[in-house]
Coordinates of N, CA, C and O in Angstrom, one line a residue:
X1 N -23.1 100.9 3.2 CA -21.4 100.8 3.6 C -20.9 102.2 3.8 O -21.0 102.9 2.7
X2 N -20.5 103.0 5.0 CA -20.4 103.4 4.8 C -17.5 103.7 4.6 O -17.8 103.1 4.2
X3 N -17.5 104.7 4.9 CA -16.4 105.0 4.2 C -15.7 103.9 5.1 O -14.2 103.2 4.9
X4 N -15.8 104.1 6.2 CA -14.4 103.0 7.4 C -14.7 101.9 7.6 O -13.6 100.8 7.1
X5 N -16.2 101.4 6.7 CA -16.1 99.3 6.3 C -15.3 99.8 4.9 O -14.9 98.0 4.2
X6 N -15.4 100.4 4.2 CA -14.5 100.1 2.7 C -13.5 100.2 2.9 O -12.7 99.4 2.8
X7 N -12.6 100.5 3.9 CA -11.5 101.1 4.3 C -10.6 99.6 4.8 O -9.7 99.2 4.5
X8 N -11.4 99.4 5.4 CA -11.0 98.1 6.2 C -11.0 96.9 5.5 O -10.5 95.6 5.3
X9 N -12.2 96.9 4.9 CA -12.7 95.3 3.5 C -11.4 95.6 2.3 O -10.2 94.8 2.3
X10 N -10.4 96.9 2.5 CA -9.7 96.7 1.7 C -8.1 96.2 1.7 O -7.6 96.1 1.2
X11 N -8.4 97.3 2.9 CA -6.9 97.0 4.1 C -7.3 95.6 4.2 O -5.4 94.9 3.9
X12 N -7.8 94.6 4.7 CA -7.8 93.4 4.4 C -7.5 92.7 3.6 O -6.9 91.5 3.7
X13 N -8.2 92.8 2.0 CA -8.1 92.1 1.1 C -6.4 92.3 0.2 O -6.1 91.9 -0.1
X14 N -5.7 93.5 1.0 CA -4.9 93.9 0.7 C -3.9 93.5 1.4 O -2.2 92.6 0.7
X15 N -4.0 93.5 2.3 CA -3.6 91.9 3.7 C -2.8 90.5 3.0 O -1.9 89.8 3.0
X16 N -4.3 90.3 2.5 CA -4.5 88.9 2.5 C -3.5 88.7 0.5 O -2.5 87.4 0.4
X17 N -3.1 89.5 0.2 CA -2.4 89.7 -1.2 C -0.8 89.4 -0.9 O -0.5 89.0 -1.4
X18 N -0.4 90.2 0.3 CA 0.2 90.1 0.5 C 0.5 88.8 1.6 O 1.8 88.2 1.4
X19 N -0.1 88.4 1.9 CA -0.1 87.0 2.2 C 0.0 85.4 1.3 O 1.3 84.8 1.0
X20 N -0.5 86.0 0.0 CA -0.3 85.1 -0.9 C 0.7 85.0 -1.7 O 2.0 84.5 -2.2
X21 N 1.9 86.5 -1.6 CA 2.8 86.9 -2.2 C 4.1 86.8 -1.3 O 5.0 86.4 -1.7
X22 N 3.6 86.5 0.3 CA 4.8 86.1 0.5 C 5.2 84.5 1.0 O 6.6 84.8 0.9
X23 N 3.9 83.9 0.7 CA 4.0 82.1 0.1 C 5.0 82.2 -0.4 O 5.7 80.9 -0.5
X24 N 4.3 82.6 -1.7 CA 4.9 82.6 -2.8 C 6.9 83.2 -2.9 O 7.7 81.9 -3.4
X25 N 7.2 83.4 -2.0 CA 9.4 84.4 -1.9 C 9.3 83.1 -1.1 O 10.9 83.6 -0.9
X26 N 8.5 82.5 0.2 CA 9.3 81.3 1.0 C 9.1 82.7 2.0 O 10.5 82.1 2.9
X27 N 9.0 82.8 2.4 CA 9.3 84.6 4.2 C 8.7 83.2 5.2 O 7.9 82.3 5.0
X28 N 9.3 83.8 6.1 CA 8.8 83.2 7.4 C 7.9 83.0 7.5 O 6.6 84.0 7.7
X29 N 6.9 81.6 8.7 CA 6.1 81.2 8.7 C 5.7 82.9 9.9 O 3.7 83.0 9.8
X30 N 6.1 83.3 10.7 CA 5.9 84.1 11.3 C 4.9 84.7 10.2 O 4.1 85.6 11.4
X31 N 5.6 86.1 9.3 CA 5.4 87.2 9.3 C 4.5 86.5 8.5 O 3.5 87.3 8.6
X32 N 3.7 85.8 8.1 CA 2.7 84.9 7.5 C 1.9 84.9 8.2 O 0.6 85.6 7.9
X33 N 1.4 84.7 9.9 CA 0.5 84.2 10.7 C -0.2 85.2 11.5 O -1.2 86.4 11.4
X34 N 0.7 85.8 10.8 CA 1.4 87.6 11.7 C 0.1 88.9 10.7 O -1.0 89.3 10.9
X35 N 0.3 88.3 9.3 CA -0.4 89.1 8.3 C -1.7 88.7 7.8 O -2.6 89.1 8.0
X36 N -2.0 87.1 8.4 CA -3.2 86.4 8.2 C -4.3 86.7 9.6 O -5.1 86.8 9.4
X37 N -3.3 87.0 10.6 CA -4.2 87.7 11.9 C -4.6 89.5 11.2 O -5.7 89.2 11.9
X38 N -3.6 90.0 10.6 CA -4.2 91.6 10.4 C -5.1 91.4 8.8 O -6.7 92.2 9.6
X39 N -5.0 90.4 8.9 CA -6.7 90.5 7.2 C -7.5 89.9 7.9 O -8.7 90.3 7.9
X40 N -7.5 88.8 8.9 CA -9.1 88.4 9.1 C -9.6 89.7 10.4 O -11.1 89.7 9.8
X41 N -9.0 89.6 11.1 CA -9.8 91.3 12.0 C -9.9 92.5 11.0 O -11.1 93.1 11.0
X42 N -9.7 92.7 10.2 CA -10.0 93.5 9.1 C -10.9 92.7 8.4 O -12.2 94.2 8.3
X43 N -10.9 92.5 8.0 CA -12.0 91.6 6.8 C -13.2 91.5 7.9 O -14.7 92.0 7.3
X44 N -13.0 91.3 8.7 CA -14.6 91.0 10.0 C -14.9 92.2 10.3 O -16.0 92.1 10.7
X45 N -14.0 92.6 11.2 CA -14.4 94.4 11.4 C -15.9 95.7 10.1 O -15.7 95.5 10.3
X46 N -14.7 94.8 9.0 CA -15.5 95.6 8.2 C -16.3 94.8 7.6 O -17.7 95.8 7.5
X47 N -16.8 93.8 7.7 CA -18.2 92.9 7.7 C -19.2 93.3 8.5 O -20.2 93.1 8.4
X48 N -18.6 93.3 10.0 CA -19.3 94.0 10.6 C -20.0 94.8 11.0 O -21.3 95.3 10.8
X49 N -19.3 95.7 10.4 CA -20.0 97.6 10.4 C -20.6 97.5 9.5 O -22.4 97.9 9.2
X50 N -20.9 96.8 8.1 CA -21.4 96.9 7.1 C -23.1 95.8 7.4 O -23.6 96.8 7.1
X51 N -22.7 94.9 8.4 CA -23.7 94.8 9.0 C -24.9 95.5 9.9 O -25.5 94.7 10.1
X52 N -24.6 96.3 10.5 CA -24.9 97.2 11.5 C -24.3 96.2 13.2 O -25.1 97.0 14.0
X53 N -23.1 94.8 13.2 CA -23.7 94.4 14.1 C -22.7 95.2 15.7 O -22.9 95.2 16.7
X54 N -21.3 96.5 14.4 CA -21.0 96.6 15.2 C -21.0 98.4 14.9 O -20.1 98.8 13.6
X55 N -21.0 99.4 15.8 CA -21.0 100.4 15.6 C -20.1 101.5 15.6 O -19.6 101.4 17.0

C-alpha cells in the first residue's frame, strides 16, 4: 500500500464521517448525496490502487 492509496482511503472515510454528521444535523439531502458520491469514489480508487487494478 503506497501513500496515495492511503490518502484516498483516509479522505473517503473522512467524507463518510461527514455524511453521518450531516444526517444528524438534518442538512439538505443534495449535500449528503454529493458527499456520498465523493466518499464512494475515494474509497473505490484507494482499494483499486491497493489491489493493483489501477496504477
